[in-house]
PDB file of C-alpha atoms in Angstrom:
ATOM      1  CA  UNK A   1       0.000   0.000   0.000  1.00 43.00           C
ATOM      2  CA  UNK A   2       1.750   3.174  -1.243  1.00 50.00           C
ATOM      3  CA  UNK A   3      -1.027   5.973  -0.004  1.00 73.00           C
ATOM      4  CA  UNK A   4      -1.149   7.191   3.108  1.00 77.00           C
ATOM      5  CA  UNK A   5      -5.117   6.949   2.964  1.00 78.00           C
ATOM      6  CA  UNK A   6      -5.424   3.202   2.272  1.00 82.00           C
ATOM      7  CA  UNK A   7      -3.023   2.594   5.075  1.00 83.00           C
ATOM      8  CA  UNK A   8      -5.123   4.205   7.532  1.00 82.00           C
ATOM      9  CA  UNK A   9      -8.264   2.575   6.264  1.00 83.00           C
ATOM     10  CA  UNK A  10      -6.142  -0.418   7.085  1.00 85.00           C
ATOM     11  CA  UNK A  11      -5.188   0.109  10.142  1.00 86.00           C
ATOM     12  CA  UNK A  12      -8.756   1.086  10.912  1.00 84.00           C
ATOM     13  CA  UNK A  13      -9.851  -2.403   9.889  1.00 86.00           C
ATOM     14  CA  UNK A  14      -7.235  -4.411  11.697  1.00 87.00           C
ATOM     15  CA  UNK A  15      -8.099  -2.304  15.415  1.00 83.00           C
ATOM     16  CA  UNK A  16     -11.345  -3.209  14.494  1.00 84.00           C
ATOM     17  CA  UNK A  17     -11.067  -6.707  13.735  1.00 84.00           C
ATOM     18  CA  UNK A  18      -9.415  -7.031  17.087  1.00 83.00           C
ATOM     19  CA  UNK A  19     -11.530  -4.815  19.194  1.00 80.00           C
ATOM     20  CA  UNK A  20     -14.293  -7.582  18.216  1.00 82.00           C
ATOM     21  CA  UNK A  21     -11.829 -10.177  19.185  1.00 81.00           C
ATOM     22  CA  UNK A  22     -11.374 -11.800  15.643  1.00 83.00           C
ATOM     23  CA  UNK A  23      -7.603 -12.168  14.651  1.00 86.00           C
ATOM     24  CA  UNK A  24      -6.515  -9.697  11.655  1.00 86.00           C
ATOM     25  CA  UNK A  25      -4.591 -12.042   9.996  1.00 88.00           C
ATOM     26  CA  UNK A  26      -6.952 -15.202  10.229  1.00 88.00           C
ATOM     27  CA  UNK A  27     -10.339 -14.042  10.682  1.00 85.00           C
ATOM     28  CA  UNK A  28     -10.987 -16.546  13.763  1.00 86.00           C
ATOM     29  CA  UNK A  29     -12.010 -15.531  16.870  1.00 83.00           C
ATOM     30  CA  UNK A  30      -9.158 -15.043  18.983  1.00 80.00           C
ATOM     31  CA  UNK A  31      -8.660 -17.416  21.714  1.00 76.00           C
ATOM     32  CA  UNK A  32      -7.502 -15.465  24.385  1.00 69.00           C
ATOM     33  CA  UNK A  33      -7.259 -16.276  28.198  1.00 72.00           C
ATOM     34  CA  UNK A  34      -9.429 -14.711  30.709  1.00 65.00           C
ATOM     35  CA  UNK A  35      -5.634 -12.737  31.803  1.00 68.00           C
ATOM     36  CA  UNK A  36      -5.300 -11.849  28.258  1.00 76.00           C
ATOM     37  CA  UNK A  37      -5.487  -7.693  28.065  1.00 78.00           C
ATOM     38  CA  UNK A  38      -7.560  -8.467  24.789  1.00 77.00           C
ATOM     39  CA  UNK A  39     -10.607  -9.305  27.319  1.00 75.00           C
ATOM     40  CA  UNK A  40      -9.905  -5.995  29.276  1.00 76.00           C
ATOM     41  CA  UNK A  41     -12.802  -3.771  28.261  1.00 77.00           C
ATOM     42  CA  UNK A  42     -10.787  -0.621  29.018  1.00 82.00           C
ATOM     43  CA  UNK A  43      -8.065  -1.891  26.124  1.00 81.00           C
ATOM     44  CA  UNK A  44     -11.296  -2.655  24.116  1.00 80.00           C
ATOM     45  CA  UNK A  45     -12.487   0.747  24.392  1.00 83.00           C
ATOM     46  CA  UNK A  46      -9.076   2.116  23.234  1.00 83.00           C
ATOM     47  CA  UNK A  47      -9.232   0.070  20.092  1.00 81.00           C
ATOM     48  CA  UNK A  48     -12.460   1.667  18.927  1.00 82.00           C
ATOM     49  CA  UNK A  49     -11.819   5.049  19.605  1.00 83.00           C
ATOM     50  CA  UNK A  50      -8.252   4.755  17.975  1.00 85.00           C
ATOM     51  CA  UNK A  51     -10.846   2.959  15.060  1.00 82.00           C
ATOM     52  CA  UNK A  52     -13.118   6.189  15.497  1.00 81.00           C
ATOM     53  CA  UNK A  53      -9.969   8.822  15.340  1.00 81.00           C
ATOM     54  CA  UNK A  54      -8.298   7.151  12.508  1.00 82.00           C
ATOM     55  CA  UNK A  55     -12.339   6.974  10.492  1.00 81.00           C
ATOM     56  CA  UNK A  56     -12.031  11.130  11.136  1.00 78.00           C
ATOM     57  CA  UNK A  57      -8.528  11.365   9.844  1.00 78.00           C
ATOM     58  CA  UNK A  58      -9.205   9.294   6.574  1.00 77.00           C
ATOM     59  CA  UNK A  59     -12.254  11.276   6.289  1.00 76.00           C
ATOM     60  CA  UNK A  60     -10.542  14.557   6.249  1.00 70.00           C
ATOM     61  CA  UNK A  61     -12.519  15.316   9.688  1.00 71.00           C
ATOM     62  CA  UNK A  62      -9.531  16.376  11.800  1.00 67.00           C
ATOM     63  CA  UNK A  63      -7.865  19.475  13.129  1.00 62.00           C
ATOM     64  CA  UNK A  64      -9.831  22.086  12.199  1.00 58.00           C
ATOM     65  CA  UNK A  65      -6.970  24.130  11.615  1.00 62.00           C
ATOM     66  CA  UNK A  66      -5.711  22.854   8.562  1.00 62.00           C
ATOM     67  CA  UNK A  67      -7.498  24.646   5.698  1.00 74.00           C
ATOM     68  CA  UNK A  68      -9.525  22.337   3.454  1.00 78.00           C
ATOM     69  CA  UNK A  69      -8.190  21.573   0.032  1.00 85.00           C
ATOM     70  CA  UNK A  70      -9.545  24.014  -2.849  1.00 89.00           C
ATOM     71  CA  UNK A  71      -8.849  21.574  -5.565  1.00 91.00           C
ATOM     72  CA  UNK A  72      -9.966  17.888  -6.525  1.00 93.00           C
ATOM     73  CA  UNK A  73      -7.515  15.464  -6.758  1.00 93.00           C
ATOM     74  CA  UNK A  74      -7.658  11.728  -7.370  1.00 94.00           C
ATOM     75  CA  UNK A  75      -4.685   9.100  -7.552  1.00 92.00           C
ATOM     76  CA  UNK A  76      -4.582   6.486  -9.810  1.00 92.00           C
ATOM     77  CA  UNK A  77      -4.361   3.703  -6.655  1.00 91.00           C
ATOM     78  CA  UNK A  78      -7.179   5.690  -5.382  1.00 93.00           C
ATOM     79  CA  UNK A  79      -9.146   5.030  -9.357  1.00 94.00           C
ATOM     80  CA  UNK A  80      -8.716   1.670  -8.176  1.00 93.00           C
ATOM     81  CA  UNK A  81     -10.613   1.456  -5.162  1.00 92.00           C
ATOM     82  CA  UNK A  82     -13.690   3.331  -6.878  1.00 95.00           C
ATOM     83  CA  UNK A  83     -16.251   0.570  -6.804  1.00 94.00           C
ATOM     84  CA  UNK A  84     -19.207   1.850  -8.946  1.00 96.00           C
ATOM     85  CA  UNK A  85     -22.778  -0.540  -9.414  1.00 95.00           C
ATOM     86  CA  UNK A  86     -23.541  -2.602 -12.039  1.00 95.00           C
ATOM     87  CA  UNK A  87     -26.580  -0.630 -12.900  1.00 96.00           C
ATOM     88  CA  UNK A  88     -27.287   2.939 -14.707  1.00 97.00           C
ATOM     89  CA  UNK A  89     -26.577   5.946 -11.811  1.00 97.00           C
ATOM     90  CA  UNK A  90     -26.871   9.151 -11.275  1.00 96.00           C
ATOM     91  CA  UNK A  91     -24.431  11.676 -11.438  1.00 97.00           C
ATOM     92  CA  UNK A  92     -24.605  12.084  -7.247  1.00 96.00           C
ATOM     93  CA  UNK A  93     -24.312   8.148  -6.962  1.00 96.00           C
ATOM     94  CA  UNK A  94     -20.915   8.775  -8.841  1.00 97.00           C
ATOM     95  CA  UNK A  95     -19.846  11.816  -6.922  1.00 96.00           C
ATOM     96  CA  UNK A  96     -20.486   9.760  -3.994  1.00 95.00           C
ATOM     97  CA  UNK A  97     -18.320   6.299  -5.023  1.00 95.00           C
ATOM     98  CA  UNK A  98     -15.602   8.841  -5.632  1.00 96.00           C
ATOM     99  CA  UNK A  99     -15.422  10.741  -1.950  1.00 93.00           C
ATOM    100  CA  UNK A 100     -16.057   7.099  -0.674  1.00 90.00           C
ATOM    101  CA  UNK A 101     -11.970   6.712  -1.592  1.00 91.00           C
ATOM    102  CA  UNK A 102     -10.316  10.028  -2.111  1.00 92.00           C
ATOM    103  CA  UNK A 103      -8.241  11.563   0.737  1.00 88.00           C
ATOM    104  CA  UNK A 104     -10.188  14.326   1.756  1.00 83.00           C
ATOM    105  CA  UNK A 105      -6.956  16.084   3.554  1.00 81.00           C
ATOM    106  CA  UNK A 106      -5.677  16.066  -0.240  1.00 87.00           C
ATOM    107  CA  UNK A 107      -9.221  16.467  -2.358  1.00 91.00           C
ATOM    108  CA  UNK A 108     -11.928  18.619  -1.766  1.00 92.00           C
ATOM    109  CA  UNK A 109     -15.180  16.231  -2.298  1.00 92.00           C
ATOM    110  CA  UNK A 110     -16.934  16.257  -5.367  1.00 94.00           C
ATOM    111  CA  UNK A 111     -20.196  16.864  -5.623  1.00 95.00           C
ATOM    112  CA  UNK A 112     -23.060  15.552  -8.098  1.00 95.00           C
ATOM    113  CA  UNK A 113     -23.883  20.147  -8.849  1.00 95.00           C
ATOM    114  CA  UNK A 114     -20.440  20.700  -9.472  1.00 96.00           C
ATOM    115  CA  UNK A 115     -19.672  17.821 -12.452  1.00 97.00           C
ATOM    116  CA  UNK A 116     -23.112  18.522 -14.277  1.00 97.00           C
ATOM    117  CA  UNK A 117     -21.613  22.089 -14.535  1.00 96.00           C
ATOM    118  CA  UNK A 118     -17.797  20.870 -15.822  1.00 97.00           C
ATOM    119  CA  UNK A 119     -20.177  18.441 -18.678  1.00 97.00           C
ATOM    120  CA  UNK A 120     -22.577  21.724 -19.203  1.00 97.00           C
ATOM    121  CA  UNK A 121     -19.231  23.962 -20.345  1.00 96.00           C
ATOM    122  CA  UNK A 122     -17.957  20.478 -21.775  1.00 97.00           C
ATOM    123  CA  UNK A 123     -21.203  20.574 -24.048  1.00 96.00           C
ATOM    124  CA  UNK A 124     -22.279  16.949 -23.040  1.00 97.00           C
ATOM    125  CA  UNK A 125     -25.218  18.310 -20.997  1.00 97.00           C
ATOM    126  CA  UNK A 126     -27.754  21.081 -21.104  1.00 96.00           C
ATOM    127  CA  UNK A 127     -29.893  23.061 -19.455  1.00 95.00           C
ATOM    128  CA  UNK A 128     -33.782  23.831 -19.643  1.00 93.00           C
ATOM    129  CA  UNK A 129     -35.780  26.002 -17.820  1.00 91.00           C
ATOM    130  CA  UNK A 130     -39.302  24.460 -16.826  1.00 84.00           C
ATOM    131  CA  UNK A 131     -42.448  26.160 -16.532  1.00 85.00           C
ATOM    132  CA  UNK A 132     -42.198  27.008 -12.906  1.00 87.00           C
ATOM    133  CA  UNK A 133     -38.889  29.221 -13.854  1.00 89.00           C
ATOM    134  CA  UNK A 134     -36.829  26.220 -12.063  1.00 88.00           C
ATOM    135  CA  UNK A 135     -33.578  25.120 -13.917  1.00 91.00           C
ATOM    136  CA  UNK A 136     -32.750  21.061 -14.794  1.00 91.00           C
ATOM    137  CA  UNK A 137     -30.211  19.415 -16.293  1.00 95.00           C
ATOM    138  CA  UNK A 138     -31.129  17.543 -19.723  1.00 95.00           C
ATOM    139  CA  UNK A 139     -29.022  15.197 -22.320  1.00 96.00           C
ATOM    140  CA  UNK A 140     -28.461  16.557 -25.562  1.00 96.00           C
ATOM    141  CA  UNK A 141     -27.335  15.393 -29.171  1.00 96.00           C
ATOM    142  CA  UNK A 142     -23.813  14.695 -27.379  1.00 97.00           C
ATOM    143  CA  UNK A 143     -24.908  12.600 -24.796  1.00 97.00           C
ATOM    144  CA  UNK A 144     -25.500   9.574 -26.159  1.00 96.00           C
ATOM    145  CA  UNK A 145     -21.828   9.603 -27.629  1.00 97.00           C
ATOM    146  CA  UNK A 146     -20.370   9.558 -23.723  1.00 97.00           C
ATOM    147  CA  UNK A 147     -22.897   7.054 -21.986  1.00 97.00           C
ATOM    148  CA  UNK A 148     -25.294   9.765 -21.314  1.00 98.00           C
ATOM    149  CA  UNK A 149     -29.067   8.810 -21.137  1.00 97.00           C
ATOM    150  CA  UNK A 150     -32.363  10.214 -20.121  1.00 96.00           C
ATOM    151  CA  UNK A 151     -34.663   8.230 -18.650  1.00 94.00           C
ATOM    152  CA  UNK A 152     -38.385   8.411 -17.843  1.00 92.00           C
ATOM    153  CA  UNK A 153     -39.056   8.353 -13.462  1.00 88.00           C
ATOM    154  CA  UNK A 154     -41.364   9.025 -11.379  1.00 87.00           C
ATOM    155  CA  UNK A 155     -41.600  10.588  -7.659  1.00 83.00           C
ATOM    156  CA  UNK A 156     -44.320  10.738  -5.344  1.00 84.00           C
ATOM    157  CA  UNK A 157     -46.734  10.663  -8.072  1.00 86.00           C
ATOM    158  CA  UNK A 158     -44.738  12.984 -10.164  1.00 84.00           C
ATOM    159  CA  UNK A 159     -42.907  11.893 -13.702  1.00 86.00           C
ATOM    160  CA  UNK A 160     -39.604  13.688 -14.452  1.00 85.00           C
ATOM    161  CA  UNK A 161     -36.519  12.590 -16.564  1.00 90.00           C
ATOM    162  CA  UNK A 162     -33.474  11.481 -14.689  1.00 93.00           C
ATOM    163  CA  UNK A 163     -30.323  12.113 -16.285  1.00 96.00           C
ATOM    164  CA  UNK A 164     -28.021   8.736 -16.317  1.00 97.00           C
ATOM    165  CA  UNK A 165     -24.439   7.285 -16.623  1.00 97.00           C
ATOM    166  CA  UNK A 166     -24.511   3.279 -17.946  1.00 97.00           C
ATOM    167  CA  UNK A 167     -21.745   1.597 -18.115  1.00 97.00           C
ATOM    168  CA  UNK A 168     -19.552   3.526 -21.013  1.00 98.00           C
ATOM    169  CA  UNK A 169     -20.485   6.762 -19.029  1.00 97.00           C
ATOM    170  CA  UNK A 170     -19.143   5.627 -15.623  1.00 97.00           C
ATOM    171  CA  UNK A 171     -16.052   4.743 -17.622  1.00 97.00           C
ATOM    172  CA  UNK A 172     -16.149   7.916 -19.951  1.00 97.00           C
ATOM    173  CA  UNK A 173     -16.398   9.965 -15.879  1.00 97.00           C
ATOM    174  CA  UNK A 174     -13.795   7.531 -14.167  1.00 97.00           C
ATOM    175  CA  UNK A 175     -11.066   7.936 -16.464  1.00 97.00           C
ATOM    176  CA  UNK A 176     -11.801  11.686 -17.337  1.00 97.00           C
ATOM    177  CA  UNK A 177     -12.957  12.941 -13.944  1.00 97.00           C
ATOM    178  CA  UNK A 178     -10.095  15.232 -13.257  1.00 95.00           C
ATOM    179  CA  UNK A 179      -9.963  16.636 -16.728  1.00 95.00           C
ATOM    180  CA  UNK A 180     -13.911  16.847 -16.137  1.00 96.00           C
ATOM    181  CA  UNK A 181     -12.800  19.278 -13.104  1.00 95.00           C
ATOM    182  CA  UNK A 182      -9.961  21.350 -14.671  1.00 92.00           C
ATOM    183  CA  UNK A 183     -11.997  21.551 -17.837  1.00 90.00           C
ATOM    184  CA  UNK A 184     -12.095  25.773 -18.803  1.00 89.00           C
ATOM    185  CA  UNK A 185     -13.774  26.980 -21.179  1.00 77.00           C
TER     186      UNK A 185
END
């Protein structure tokens, strides 16, 4: 493991793992004697807040202090971990597969807003206005070309078109997603 972040996702796993009393390396129970200090709750109790500190530090959630990173930034070994579903998503499904494994003491997140506006000055999305004066995002003729689709939904009674990424969009968005956030126009 070569990045810092996987390491302490890691680490967070294995003080789990023993916290619950199941060997790392294994995945048995461990088979400790009632003197063991792995049956002291107090050393228990330090495993899963060290667990709970280390969650906060791969999540970009300590000291306050340090300013926030400005920029996105993804790693190829971080690419790798990106597990995306087997099914058409949304572009906020995405956005959220992607913070699920970026460093966030590196990366600012990404969000679902800001990547339909990188494709709008890209040209691979549009925008309408609706008849309430509301703005939505909409495929156009260069959708289709990136794995772009529009499909017909419906909420609480109410049918709308849902903008969607199948499987040569996730790609097309995976491989391009930090030329998708430096793109100017």
């Amino acid at each position: 493991m070569t990045d810092e972040h996987e390491k302490i996702l890691k680490a967070r796993e294995v003080l789990q793992k023993i916290a619950n009393g199941i060997n790392p390396i294994s995945g048995q129970l461990i088979d400790a004697d009632k003197e063991s200090f792995l049956n002291d709750p107090r050393i228990i109790r330090c495993f899963f807040y060290v667990s709970d500190i280390l969650e906060k530090v791969a999540n970009g959630q300590v000291n306050r202090n340090i300013k926030k990173p400005t920029e996105f930034s993804i790693t190829d070994d971080e690419k790798r971990l990106v597990k995306l579903p087997d099914y058409k998503i949304g572009i906020n499904e995405f956005a959220k597969c992607i913070n699920n494994v970026i460093n966030l003491n590196r990366s600012k997140r990404l969000t679902g807003t800001e990547i339909n506006k990188q494709l709008k000055k890209m040209g691979l999305l549009s925008e309408e206005v609706t008849e309430n004066g509301k703005t939505r995002t909409i495929v156009n003729d260069k959708s289709g070309e990136y794995g772009i689709e529009a499909e017909k939904r419906t909420f609480n009674g109410r049918e709308y078109e849902a903008v969607l990424f199948n499987d040569k969009g996730k790609k097309f968005l995976l491989d391009n997603i930090e030329k998708i956030m430096n793109y100017q126009e």
